CSV table of C-alpha atoms and ligand atoms in Angstrom, one decimal:
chain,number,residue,atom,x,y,z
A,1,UNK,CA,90.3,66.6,69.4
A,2,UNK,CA,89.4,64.9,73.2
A,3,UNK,CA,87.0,66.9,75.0
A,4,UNK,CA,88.3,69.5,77.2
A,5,UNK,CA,87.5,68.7,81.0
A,6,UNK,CA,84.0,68.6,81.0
A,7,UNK,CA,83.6,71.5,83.8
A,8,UNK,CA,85.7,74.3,81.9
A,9,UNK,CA,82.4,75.7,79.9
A,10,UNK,CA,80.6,76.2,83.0
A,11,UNK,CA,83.3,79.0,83.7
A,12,UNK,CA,82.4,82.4,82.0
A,13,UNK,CA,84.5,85.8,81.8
A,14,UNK,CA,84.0,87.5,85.0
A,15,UNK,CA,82.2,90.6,84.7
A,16,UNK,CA,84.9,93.0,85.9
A,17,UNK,CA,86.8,91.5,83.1
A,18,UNK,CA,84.4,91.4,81.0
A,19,UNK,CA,83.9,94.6,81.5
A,20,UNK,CA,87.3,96.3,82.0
A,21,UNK,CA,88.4,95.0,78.6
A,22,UNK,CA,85.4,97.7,76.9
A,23,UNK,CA,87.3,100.6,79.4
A,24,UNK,CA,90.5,100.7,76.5
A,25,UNK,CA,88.5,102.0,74.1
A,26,UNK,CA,87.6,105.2,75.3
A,27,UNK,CA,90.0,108.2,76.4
A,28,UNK,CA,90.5,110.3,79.5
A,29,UNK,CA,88.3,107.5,81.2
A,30,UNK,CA,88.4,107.6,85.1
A,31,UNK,CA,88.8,103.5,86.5
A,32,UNK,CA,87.4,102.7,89.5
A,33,UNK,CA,87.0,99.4,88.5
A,34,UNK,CA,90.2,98.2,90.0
A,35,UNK,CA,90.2,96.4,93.3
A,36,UNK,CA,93.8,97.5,94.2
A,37,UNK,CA,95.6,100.2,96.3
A,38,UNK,CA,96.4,103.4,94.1
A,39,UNK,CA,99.9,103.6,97.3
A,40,UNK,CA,103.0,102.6,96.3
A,41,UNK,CA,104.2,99.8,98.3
A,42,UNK,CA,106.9,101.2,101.3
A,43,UNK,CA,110.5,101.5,100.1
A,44,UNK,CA,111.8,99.0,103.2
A,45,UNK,CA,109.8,96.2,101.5
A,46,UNK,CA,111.1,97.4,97.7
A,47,UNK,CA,114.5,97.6,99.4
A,48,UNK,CA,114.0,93.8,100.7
A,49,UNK,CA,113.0,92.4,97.5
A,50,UNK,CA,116.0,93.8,95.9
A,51,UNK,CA,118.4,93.1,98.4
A,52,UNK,CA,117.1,89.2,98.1
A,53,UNK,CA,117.7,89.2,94.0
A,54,UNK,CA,121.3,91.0,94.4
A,55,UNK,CA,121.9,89.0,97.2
A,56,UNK,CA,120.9,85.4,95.0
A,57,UNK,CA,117.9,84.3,96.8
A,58,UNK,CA,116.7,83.5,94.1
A,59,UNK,CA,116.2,79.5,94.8
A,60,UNK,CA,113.2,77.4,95.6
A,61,UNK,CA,112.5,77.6,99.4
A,62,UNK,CA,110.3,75.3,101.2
A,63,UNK,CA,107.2,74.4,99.4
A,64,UNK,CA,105.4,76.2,102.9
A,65,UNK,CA,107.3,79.2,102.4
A,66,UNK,CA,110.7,80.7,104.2
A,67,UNK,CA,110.2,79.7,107.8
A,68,UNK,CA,111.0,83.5,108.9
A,69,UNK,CA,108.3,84.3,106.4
A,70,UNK,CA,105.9,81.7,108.4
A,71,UNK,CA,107.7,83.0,111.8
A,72,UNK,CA,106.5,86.3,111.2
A,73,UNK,CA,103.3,85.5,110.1
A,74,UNK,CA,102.3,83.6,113.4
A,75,UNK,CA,104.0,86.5,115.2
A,76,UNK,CA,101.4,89.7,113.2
A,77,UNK,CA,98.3,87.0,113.8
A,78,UNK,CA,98.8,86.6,117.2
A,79,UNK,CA,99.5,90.0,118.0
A,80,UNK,CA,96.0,91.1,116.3
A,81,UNK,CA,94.2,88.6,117.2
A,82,UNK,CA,95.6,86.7,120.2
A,83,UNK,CA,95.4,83.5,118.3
A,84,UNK,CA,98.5,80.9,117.9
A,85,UNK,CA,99.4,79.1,114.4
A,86,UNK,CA,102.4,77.3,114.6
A,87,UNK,CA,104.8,78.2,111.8
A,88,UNK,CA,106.1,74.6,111.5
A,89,UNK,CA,103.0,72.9,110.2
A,90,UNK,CA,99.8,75.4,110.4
A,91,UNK,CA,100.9,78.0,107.9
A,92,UNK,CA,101.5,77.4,104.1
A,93,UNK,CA,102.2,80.7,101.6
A,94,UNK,CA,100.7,80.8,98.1
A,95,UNK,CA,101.1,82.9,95.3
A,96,UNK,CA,98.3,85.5,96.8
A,97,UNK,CA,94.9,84.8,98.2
A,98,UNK,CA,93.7,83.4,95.3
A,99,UNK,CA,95.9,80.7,95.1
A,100,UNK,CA,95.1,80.0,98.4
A,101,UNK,CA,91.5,80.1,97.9
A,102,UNK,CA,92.2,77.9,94.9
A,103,UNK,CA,94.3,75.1,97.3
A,104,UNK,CA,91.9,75.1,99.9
A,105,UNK,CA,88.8,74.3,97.8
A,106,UNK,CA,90.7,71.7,95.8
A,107,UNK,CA,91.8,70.3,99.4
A,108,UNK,CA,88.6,69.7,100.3
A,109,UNK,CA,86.0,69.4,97.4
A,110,UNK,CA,84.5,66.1,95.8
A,111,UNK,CA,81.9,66.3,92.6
A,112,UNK,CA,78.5,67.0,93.9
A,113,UNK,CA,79.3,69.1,96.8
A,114,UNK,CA,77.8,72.0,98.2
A,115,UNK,CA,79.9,75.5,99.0
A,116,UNK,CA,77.7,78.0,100.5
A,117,UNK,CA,78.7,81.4,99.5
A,118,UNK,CA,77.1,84.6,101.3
A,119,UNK,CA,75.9,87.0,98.3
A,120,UNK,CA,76.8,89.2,96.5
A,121,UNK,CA,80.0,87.5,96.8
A,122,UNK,CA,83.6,87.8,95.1
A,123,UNK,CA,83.2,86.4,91.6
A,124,UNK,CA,86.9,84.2,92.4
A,125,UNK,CA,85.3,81.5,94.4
A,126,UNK,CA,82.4,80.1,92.2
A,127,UNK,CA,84.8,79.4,89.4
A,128,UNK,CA,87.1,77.0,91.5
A,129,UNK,CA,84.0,75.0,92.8
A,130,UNK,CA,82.6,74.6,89.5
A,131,UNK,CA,85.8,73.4,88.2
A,132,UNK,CA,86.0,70.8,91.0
A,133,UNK,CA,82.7,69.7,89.4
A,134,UNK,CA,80.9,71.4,92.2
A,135,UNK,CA,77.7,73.7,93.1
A,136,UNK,CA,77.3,77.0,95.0
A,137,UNK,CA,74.4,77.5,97.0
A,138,UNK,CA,74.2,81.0,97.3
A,139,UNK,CA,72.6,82.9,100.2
A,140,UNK,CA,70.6,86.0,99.9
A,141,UNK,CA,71.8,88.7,102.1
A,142,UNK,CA,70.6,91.7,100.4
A,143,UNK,CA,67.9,92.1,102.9
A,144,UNK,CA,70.0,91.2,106.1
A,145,UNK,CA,72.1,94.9,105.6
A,146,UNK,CA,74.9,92.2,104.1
A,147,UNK,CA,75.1,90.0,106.9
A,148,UNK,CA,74.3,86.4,106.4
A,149,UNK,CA,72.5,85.7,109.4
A,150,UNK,CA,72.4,82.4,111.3
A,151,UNK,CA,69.5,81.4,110.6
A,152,UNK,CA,69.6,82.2,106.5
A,153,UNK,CA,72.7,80.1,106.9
A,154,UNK,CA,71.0,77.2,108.7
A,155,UNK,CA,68.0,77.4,106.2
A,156,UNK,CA,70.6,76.7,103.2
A,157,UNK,CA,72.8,73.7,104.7
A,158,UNK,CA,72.1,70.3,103.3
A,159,UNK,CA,73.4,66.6,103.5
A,160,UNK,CA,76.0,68.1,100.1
A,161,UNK,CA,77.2,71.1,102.1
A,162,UNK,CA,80.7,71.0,102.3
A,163,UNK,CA,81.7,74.5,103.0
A,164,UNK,CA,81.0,77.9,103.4
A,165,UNK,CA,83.4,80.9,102.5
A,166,UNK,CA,82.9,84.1,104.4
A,167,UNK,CA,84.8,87.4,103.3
A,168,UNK,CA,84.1,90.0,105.5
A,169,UNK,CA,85.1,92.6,105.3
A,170,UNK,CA,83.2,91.8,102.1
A,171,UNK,CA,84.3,92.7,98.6
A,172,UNK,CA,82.0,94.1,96.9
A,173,UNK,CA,80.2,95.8,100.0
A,174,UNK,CA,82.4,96.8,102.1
A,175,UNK,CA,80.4,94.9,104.9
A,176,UNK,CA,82.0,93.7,108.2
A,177,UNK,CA,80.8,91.1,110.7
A,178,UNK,CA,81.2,92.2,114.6
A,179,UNK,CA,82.4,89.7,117.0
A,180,UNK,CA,78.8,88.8,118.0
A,181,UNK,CA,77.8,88.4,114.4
A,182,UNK,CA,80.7,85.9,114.3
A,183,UNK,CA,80.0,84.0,117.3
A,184,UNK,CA,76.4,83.4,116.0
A,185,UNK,CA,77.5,81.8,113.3
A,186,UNK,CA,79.7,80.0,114.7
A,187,UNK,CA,77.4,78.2,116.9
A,188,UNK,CA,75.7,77.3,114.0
A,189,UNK,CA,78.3,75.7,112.1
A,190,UNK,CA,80.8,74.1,114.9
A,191,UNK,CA,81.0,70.5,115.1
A,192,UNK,CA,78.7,70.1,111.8
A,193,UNK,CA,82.2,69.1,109.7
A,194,UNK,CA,81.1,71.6,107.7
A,195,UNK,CA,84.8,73.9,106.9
A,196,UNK,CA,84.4,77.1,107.4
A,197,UNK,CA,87.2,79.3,104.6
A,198,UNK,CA,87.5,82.6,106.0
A,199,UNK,CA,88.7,85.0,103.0
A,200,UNK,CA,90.3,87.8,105.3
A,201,UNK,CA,91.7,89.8,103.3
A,202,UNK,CA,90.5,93.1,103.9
A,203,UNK,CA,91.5,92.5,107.3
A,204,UNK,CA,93.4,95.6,107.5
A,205,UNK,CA,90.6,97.9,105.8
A,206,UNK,CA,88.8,98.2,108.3
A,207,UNK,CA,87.4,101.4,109.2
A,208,UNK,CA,85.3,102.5,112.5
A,209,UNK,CA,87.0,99.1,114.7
A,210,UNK,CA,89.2,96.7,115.2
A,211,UNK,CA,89.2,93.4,112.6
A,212,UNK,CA,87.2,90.8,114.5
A,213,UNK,CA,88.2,87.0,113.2
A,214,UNK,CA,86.3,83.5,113.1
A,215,UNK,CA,90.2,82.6,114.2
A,216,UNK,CA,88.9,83.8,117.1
A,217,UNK,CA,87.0,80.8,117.9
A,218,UNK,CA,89.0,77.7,118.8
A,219,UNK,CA,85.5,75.8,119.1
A,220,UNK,CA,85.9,76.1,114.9
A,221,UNK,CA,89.5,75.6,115.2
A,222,UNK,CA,89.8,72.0,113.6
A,223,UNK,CA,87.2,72.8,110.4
A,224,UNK,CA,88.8,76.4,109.9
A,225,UNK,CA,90.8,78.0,106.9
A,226,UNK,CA,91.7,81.1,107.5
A,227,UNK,CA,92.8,83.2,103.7
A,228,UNK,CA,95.4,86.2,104.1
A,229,UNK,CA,98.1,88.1,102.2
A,230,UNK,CA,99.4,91.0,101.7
A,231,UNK,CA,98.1,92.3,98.0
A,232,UNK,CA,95.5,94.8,99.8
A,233,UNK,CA,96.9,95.9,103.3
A,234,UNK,CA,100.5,96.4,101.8
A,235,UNK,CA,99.6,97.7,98.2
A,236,UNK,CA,101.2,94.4,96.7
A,237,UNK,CA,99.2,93.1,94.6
A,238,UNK,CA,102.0,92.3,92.2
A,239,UNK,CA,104.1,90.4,94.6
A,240,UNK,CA,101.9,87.4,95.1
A,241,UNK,CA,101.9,86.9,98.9
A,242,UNK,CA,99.3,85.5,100.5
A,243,UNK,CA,99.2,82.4,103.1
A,244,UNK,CA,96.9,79.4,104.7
A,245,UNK,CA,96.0,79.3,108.1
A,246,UNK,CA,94.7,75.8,109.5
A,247,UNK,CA,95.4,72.7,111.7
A,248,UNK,CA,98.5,70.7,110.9
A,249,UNK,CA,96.3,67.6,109.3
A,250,UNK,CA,94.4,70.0,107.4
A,251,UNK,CA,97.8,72.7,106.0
A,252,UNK,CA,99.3,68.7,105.0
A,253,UNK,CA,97.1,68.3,102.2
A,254,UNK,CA,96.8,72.2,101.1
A,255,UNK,CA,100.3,71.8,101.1
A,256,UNK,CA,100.2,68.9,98.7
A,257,UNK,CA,98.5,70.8,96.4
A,258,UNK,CA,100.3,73.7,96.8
A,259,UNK,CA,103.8,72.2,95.6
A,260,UNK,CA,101.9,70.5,92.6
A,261,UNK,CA,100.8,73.9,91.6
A,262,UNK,CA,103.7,75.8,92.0
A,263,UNK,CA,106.6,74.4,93.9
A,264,UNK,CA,106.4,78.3,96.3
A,265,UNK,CA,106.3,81.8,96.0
A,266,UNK,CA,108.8,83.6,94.0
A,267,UNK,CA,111.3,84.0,97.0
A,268,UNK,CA,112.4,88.0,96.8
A,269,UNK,CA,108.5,88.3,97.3
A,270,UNK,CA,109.3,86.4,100.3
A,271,UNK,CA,112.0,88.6,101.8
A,272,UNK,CA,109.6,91.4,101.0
A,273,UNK,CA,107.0,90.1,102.8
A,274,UNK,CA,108.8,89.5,106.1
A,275,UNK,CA,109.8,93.4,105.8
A,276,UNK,CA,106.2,94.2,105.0
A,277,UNK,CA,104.8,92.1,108.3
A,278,UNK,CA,107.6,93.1,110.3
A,279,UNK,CA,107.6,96.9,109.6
A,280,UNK,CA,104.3,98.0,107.8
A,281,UNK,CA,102.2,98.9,111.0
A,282,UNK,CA,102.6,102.7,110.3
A,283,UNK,CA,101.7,102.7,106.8
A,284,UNK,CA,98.8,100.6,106.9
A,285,UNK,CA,97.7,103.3,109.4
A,286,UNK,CA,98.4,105.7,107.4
A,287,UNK,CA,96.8,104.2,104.4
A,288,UNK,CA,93.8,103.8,106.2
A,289,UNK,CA,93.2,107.2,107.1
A,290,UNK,CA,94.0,108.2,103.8
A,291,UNK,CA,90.8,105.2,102.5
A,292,UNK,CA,88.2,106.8,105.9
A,293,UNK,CA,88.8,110.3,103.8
A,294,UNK,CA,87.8,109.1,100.4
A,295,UNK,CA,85.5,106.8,102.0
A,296,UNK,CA,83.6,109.3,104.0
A,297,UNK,CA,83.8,111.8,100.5
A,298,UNK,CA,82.0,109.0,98.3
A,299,UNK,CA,79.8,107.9,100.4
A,300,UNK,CA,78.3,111.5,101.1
A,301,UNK,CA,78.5,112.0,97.4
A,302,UNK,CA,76.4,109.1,96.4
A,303,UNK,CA,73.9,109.4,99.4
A,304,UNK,CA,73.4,113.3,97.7
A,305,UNK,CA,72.9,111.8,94.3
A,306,UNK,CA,69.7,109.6,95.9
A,307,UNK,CA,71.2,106.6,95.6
A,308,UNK,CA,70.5,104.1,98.6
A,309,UNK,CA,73.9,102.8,99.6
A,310,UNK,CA,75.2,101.3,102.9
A,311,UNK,CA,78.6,103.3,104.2
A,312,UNK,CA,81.1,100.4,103.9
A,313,UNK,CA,83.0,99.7,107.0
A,314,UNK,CA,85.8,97.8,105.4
A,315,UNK,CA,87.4,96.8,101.9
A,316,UNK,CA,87.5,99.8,99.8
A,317,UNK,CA,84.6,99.4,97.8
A,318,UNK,CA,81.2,100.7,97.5
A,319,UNK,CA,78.4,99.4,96.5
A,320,UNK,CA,75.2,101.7,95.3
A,321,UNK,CA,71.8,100.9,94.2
A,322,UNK,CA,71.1,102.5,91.0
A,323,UNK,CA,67.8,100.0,90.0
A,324,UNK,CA,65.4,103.1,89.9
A,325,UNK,CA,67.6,104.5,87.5
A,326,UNK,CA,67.7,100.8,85.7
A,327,UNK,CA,68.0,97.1,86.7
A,328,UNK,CA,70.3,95.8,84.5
A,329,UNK,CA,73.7,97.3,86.3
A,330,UNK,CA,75.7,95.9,82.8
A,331,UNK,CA,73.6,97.9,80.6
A,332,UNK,CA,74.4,100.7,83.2
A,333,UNK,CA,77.5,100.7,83.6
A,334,UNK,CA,78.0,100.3,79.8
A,335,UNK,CA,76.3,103.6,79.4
A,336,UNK,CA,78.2,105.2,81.9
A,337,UNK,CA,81.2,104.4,80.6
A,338,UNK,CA,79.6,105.8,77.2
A,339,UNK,CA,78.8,108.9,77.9
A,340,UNK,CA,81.2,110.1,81.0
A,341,UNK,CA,83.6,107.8,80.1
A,342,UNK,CA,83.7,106.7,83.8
A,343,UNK,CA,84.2,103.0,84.5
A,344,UNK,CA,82.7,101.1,87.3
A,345,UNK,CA,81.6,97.1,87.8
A,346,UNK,CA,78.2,95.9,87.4
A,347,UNK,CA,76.7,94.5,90.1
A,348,UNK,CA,76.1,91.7,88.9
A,349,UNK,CA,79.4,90.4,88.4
A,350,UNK,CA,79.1,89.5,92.3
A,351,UNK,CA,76.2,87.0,91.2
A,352,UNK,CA,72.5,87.0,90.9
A,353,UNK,CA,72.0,89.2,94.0
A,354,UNK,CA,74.6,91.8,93.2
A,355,UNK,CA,72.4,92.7,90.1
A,356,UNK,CA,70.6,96.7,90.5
A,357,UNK,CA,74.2,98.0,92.3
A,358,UNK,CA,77.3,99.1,91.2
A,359,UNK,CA,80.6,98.6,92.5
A,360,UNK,CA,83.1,101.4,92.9
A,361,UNK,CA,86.3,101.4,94.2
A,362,UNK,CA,87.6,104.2,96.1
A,363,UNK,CA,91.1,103.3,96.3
A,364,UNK,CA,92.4,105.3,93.9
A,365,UNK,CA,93.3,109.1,94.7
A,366,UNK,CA,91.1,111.4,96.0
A,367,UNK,CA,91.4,114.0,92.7
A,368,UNK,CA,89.9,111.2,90.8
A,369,UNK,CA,87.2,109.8,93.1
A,370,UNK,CA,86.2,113.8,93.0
A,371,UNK,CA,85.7,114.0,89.3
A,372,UNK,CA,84.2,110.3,89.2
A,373,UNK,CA,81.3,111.8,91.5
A,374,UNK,CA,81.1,114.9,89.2
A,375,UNK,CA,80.8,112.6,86.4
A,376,UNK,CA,78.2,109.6,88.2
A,377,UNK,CA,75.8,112.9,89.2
A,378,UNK,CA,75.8,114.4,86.0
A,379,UNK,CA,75.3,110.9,84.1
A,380,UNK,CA,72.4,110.5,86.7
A,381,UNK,CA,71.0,114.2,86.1
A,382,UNK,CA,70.9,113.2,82.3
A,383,UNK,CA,69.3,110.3,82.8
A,384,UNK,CA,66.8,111.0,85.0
A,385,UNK,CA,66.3,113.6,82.1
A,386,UNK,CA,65.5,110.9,79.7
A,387,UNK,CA,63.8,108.6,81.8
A,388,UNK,CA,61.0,111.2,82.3
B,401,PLP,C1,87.8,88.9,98.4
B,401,PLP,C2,89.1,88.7,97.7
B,401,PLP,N1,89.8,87.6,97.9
B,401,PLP,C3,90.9,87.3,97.3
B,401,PLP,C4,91.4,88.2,96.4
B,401,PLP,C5,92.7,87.9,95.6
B,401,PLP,O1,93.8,88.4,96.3
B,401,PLP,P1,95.2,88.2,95.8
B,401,PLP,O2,95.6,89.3,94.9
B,401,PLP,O3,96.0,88.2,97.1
B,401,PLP,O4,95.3,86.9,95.1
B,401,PLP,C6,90.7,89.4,96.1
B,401,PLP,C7,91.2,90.4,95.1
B,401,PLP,O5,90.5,91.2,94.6
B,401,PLP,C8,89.5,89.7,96.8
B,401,PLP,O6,88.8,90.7,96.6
């Protein structure tokens, strides 16, 4: 047989997967693997999606998206974020973040480029550069509280640089940037032609203030691509929505490579989506509260158990050293899994510096997160046991 293209070995299993495929063969096992709301989505947007299949919307729509759909997404930015993106030509929606991550990178990448990723980082992006026969440069922010910093940043640009992603508020940390923090970075980056991909989103999970955007910025506005949907602030991770936010040249060409991949979204997605945007303000509030509960209950948990962890101020993750109890966070989590039969991702499925933490969710229900805890403490007792 031809070779395959010559990039597709340099693309592993990602941990979580990896990992989550062991979690089926044991019983009465407690996930909190799963980076995805344990709500059920809103009946208003259930009731849209339906009323759009019994209703025969069930046709292509413009490769961008619905243009209410677009409407209403330039309508829920600006009102968070006083920030205008025309729904004609700066918006483009794409079967979830992912895909929009995926367009985006294939936009914009040539072999031998450079895409700085701030780490740990979500284990989505390196796959797509690599693919695009591509390197990450990834930049250490374990001792910066999370934060990549303007000047680590600076330190790692070179003549290949092409881009850098930030996702803040962070999976797997839970870390957010404050509008300082932003702007300092910005200052670093504007008018380098470096793009600046923006993964927001956890924009809605976020806990003690208000979402603070490199949208923000118009200084940035003409190298910016700003990642949304609506898998984690709606619970809809099934439905596929997510969307592009850029300058007309630039949402052209993402565009282009969006209809090669996949003409558009599924269109009673669409429908639901406008109900989501236009209605969900309530229930993302209330879903909030509902995350600052378990939030607050884990994080106390873990900080009782010894373990040095930073309280997340965003995303619904968190993100515990265990290295004193061992270093390899795979070998860890496997054992947990073992003997408590509690599941949870190894750091170092977020790269290199991820390694020594583990990553649990706490967006599943507060019984379970309870008797996850129970389980992690007495694991760590055991241990502990055994190590001495
Ligand atoms: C940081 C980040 N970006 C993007 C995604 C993908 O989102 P979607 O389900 O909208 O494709 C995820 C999913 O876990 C994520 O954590």
């Amino acid at each position: 047989m031809k070779p395959l293209n010559q990039y597709i070995y340099d693309i592993e299993v990602p941990g979580t997967r990896q990992f989550a495929n062991k979690v089926d063969q044991y019983e009465n096992t407690i996930d909190l693997t799963l980076g995805q709301s344990g709500f059920d989505p809103p009946e208003y947007i259930k009731e849209a999606m339906i009323a759009a299949i019994t209703d025969n919307k069930l046709r292509y729509t413009h490769n961008k998206g619905l243009l209410e759909l677009r409407e209403t997404i330039s309508e829920y930015t600006f009102n968070r974020h006083q920030t205008y993106f025309n729904p004609e030509n700066e918006i483009v929606v794409t079967n979830g973040g992912s895909e929009g991550i995926d367009d985006v990178l294939r936009t914009i990448l040539n072999p031998g480029d450079e895409v700085i990723l701030p780490s740990p980082t979500y284990l989505g992006y390196e796959p797509i550069i690599k693919l695009a026969g591509c390197d990450t440069k990834l930049v250490d922010t374990t001792t910066t509280n999370f934060k990549p910093t303007a000047n680590n940043l600076e330190q790692a640009i070179t003549e290949k640089t092409k881009a850098v992603i930030f996702n803040y508020p962070t999976n797997p940390t839970g870390t957010t940037l404050t509008y300082d923090e932003i702007a300092s970075i910005v200052n670093v980056l504007k008018g380098t032609g470096i793009y600046i991909i923006t993964d927001e989103i956890y924009s809605e999970n976020v806990y003690e203030r208000k979402h603070r955007s490199f949208m923000e910025f118009p200084a940035i506005r003409n190298q910016l691509f700003v990642i949304n949907g609506l898998s984690k602030s709606h619970a809809l991770t099934g439905a596929r929505i997510g969307y592009v936010l850029s300058t007309p040249h630039l949402i052209e060409q993402v565009t282009a490579v969006h209809l090669y991949n996949s003409i558009c979204v599924a269109t009673p997605s669409q429908y639901g989506a406008i109900s989501a945007l236009k209605h969900g303000d309530e229930d993302i509030k209330k879903m909030s509260q509902a995350y600052v509960e378990r939030r607050n209950y884990i994080y106390s948990r873990i900080q009782k158990m010894g373990l040095p962890v930073e309280k997340p101020e965003g995303a619904f993750y968190i993100f515990p050293d265990i290295s004193q109890y061992n270093p390899n966070s795979f070998e860890f989590c496997t054992e947990l899994l073992e003997s408590e039969q509690l599941a949870v991702v190894p750091g170092k499925s977020f790269s290199q510096f991820g390694e020594g933490h583990i990553r649990l969710s706490f967006a599943c229900t507060m019984q379970e997160i309870a008797e996850a805890c129970d389980r992690l403490q007495r694991f760590l007792a055991n241990y502990d046991k055994q190590v001495n």
